[in-house]
CSV table of C-alpha atoms and ligand atoms in Angstrom, one decimal:
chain,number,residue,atom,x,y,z
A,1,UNK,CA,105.1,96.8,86.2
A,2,UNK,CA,101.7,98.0,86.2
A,3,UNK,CA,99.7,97.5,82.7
A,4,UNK,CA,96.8,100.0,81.9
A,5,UNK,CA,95.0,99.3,78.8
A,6,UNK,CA,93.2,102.5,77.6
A,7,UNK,CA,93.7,105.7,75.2
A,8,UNK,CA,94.5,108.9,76.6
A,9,UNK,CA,90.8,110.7,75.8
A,10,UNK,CA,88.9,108.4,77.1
A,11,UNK,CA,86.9,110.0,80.7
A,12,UNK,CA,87.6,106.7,82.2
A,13,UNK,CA,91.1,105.7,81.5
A,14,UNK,CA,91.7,109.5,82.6
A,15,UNK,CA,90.7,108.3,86.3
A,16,UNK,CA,93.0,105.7,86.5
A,17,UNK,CA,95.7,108.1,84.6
A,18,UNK,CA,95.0,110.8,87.7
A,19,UNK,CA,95.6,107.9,89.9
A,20,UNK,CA,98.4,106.7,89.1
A,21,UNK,CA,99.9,109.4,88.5
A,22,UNK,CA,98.9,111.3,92.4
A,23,UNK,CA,100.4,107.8,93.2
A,24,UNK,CA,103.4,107.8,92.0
A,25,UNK,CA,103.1,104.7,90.5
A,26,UNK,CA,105.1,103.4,87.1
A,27,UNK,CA,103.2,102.1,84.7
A,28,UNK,CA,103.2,101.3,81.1
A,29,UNK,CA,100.3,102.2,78.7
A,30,UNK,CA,99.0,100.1,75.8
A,31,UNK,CA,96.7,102.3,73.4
A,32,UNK,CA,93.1,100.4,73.0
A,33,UNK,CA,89.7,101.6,72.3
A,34,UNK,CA,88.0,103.4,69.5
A,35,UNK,CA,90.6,104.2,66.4
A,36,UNK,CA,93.2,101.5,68.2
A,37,UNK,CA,91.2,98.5,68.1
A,38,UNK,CA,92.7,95.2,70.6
A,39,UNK,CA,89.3,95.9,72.7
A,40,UNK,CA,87.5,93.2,70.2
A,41,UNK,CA,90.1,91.0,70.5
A,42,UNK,CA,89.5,87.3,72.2
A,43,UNK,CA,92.5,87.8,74.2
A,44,UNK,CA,91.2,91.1,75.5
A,45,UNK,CA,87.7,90.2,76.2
A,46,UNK,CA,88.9,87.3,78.3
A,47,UNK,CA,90.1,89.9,80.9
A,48,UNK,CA,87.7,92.7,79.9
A,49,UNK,CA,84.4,91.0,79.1
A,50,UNK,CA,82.6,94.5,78.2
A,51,UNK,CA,85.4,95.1,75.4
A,52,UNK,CA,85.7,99.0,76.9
A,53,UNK,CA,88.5,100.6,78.7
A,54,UNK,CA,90.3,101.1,81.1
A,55,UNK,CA,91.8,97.6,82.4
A,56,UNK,CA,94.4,97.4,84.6
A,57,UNK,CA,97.0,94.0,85.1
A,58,UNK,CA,98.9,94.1,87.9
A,59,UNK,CA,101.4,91.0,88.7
A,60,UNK,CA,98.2,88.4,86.8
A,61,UNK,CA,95.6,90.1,88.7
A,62,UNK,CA,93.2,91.8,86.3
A,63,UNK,CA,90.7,94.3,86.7
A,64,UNK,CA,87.9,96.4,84.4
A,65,UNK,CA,85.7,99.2,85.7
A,66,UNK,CA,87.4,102.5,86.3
A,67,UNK,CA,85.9,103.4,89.7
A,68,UNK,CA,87.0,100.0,90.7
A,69,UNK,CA,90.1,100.3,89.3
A,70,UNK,CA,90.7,103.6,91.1
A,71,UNK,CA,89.3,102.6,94.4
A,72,UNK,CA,91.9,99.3,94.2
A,73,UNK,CA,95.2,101.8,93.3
A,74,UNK,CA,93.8,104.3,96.1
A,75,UNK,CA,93.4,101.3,98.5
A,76,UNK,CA,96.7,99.8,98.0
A,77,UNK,CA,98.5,102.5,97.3
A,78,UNK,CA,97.1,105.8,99.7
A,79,UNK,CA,95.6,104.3,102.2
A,80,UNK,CA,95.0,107.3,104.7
A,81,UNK,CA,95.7,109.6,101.4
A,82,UNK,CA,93.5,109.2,98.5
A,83,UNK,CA,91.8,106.3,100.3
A,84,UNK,CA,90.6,107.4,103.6
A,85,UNK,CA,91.1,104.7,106.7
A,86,UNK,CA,88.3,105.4,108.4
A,87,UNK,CA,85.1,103.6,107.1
A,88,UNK,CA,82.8,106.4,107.3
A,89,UNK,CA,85.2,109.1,105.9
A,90,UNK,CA,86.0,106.3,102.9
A,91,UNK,CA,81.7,105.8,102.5
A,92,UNK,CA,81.6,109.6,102.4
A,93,UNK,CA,83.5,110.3,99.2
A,94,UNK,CA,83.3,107.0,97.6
A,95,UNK,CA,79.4,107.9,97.5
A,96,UNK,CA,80.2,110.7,95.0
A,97,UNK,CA,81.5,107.9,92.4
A,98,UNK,CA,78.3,105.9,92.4
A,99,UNK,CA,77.0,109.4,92.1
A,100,UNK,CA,78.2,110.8,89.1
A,101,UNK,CA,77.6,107.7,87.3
A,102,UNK,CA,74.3,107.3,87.8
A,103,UNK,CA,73.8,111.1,87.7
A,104,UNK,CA,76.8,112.7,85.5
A,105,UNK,CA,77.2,110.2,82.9
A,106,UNK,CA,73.8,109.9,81.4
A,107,UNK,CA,73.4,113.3,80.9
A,108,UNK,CA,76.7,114.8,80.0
A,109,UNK,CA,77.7,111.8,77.8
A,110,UNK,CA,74.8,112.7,74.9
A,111,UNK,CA,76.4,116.2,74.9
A,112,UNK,CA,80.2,115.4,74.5
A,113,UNK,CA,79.3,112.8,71.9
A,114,UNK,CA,77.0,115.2,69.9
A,115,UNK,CA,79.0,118.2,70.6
A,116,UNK,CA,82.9,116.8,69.9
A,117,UNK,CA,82.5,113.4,68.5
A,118,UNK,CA,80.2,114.0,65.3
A,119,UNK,CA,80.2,116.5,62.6
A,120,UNK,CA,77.7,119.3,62.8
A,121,UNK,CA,75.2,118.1,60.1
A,122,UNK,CA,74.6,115.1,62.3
A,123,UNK,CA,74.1,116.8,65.4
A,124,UNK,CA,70.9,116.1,67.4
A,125,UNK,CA,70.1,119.7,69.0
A,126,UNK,CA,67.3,118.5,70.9
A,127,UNK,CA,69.2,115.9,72.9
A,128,UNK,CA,72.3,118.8,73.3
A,129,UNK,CA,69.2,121.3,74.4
A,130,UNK,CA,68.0,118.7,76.8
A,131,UNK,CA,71.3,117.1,77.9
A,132,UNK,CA,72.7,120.1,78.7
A,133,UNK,CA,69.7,121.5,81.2
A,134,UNK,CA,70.4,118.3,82.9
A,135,UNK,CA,73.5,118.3,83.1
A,136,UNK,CA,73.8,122.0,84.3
A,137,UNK,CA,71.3,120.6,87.2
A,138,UNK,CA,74.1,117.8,88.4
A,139,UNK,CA,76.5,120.8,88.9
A,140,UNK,CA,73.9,122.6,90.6
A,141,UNK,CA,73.8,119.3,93.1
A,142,UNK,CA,77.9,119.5,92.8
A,143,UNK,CA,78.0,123.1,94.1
A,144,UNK,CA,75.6,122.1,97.1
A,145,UNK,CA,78.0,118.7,97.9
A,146,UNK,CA,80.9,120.9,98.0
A,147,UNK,CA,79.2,123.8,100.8
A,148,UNK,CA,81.8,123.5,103.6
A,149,UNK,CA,84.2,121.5,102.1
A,150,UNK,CA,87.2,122.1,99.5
A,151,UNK,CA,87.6,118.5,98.1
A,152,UNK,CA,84.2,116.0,98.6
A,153,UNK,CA,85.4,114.0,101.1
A,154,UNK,CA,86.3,117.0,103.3
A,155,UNK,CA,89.8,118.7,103.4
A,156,UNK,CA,91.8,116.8,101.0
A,157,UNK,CA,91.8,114.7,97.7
A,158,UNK,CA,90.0,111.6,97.8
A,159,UNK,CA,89.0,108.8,95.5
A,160,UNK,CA,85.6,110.6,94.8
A,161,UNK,CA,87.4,113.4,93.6
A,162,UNK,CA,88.9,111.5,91.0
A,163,UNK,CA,85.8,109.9,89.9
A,164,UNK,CA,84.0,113.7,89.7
A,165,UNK,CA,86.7,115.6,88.8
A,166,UNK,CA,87.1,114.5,85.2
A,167,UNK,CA,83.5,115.7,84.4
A,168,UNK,CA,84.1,118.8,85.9
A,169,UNK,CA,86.6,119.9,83.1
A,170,UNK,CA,84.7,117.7,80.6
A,171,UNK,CA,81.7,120.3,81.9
A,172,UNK,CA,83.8,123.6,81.5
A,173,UNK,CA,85.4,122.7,78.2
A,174,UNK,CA,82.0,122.0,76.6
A,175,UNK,CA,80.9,124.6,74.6
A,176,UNK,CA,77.7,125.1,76.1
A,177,UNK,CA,76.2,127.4,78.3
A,178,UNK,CA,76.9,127.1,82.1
A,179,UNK,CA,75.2,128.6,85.1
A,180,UNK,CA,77.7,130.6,87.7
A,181,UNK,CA,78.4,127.6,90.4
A,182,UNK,CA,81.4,129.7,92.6
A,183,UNK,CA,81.9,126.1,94.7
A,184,UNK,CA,82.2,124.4,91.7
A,185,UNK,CA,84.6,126.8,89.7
A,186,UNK,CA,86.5,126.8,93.1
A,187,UNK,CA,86.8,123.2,93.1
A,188,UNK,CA,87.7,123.2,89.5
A,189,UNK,CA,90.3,125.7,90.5
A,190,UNK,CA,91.9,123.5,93.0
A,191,UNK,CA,92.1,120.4,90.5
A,192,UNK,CA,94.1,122.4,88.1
A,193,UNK,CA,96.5,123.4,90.5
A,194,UNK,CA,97.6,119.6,90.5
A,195,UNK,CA,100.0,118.8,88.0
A,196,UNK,CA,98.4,115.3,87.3
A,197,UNK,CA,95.1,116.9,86.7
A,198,UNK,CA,96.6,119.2,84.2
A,199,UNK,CA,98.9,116.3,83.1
A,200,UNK,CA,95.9,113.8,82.1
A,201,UNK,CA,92.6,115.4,82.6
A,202,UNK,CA,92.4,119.4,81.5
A,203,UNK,CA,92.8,118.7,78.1
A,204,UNK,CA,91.4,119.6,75.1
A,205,UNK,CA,88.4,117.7,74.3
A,206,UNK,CA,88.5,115.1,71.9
B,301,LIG,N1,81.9,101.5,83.3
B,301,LIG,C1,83.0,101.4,82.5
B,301,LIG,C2,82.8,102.1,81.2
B,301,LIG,C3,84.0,102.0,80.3
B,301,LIG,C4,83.7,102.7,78.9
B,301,LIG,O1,82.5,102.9,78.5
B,301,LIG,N2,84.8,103.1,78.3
B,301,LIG,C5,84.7,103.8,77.0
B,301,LIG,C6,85.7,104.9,76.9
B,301,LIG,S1,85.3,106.2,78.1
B,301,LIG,C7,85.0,102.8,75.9
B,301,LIG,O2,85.7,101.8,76.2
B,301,LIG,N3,84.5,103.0,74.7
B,301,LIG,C8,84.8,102.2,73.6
B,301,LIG,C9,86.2,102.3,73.0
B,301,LIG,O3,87.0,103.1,73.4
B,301,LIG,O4,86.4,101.5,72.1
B,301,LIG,C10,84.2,102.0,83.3
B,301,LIG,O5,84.0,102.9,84.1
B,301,LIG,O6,85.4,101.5,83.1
């Protein structure tokens, strides 16, 4: 059976969680990261050099990087579902994944960390001020990506989706102040009427 390595609140291990779990795939789930530890471990860097999560084993074939990891499940899994056949179609959504991490990440991840993961007297308001006018701007990129199109690789769930949609309920359940994007809360809409979504990603933040 499938391994995932990974605890439940981290963005990443979310993806592959989503994944799976649109797959259909069973799986078993070893807690690692943060509070749980085994990341540091010699055993776990020797499959997992960057000592983060997720990793995925699969029948001694190893793999680290969440996008990766998704694009592999997708691949082998959905191909002509979640993992469109046709090149172009695949380039079009897969885009959206190099996307948000260069774009999404940066920004957004200052935020969550100062806003759920440290106590108020050591908050840094001028990064959250900053971070979060930035990151309101990638959604304002999001709503334009999504003009003409439910899902962003066109009429159905794809693998970019995956990759973007777990920042899009990280973004609503910030407490922060968001501009009105109706493409986005549409697509937001859409992701929580899928039971894995609700399942692994629409969660309180933590
Ligand atoms: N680019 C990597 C990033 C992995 C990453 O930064 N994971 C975080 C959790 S979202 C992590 O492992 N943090 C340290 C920890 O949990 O101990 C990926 O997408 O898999």
């Amino acid at each position: 059976m499938l391994k995932l390595w990974g605890r439940t609140n981290s963005i990443n291990v979310m993806k592959v969680l989503w994944a799976l779990e649109e797959i259909g795939l069973p799986y078993e789930r070893i807690d690692a990261g943060m509070q749980f530890g085994v990341v540091n471990t010699d055993e776990y860097r020797a499959i997992n050099p960057n000592s983060r999560v997720p990793t995925i084993e699969e029948d001694g074939f190893t793999l680290f990087e969440s996008n990766t990891i998704v694009r592999y499940l997708c691949a082998k899994y959905s191909m002509g579902g979640l993992c469109p056949e046709d090149l172009r179609s695949r380039a079009d959504t897969e885009r959206w994944m190099d996307w948000v991490t260069a774009q999404v990440h940066p920004v957004m991840t200052p935020v969550f960390w100062n806003l759920i993961r440290t106590t108020p007297d050591k908050r840094n308001p001028i990064a959250v001020a900053e971070n979060t006018l930035a990151t309101n701007r990638t959604m304002e990129i999001l709503d334009w990506g999504l003009v003409r199109r439910p899902y962003l690789g066109g009429g159905s769930l794809t693998v970019g989706d995956i990759a973007v949609g777990v920042w899009v309920h990280r973004w609503y359940a910030l407490p922060i102040e968001r501009p009105d994007l109706p493409r986005v809360r549409a697509y937001y809409e859409r992701l929580l009427e899928r039971s894995a979504y609700r399942l692994h990603v629409s969660l309180p933040l933590s």
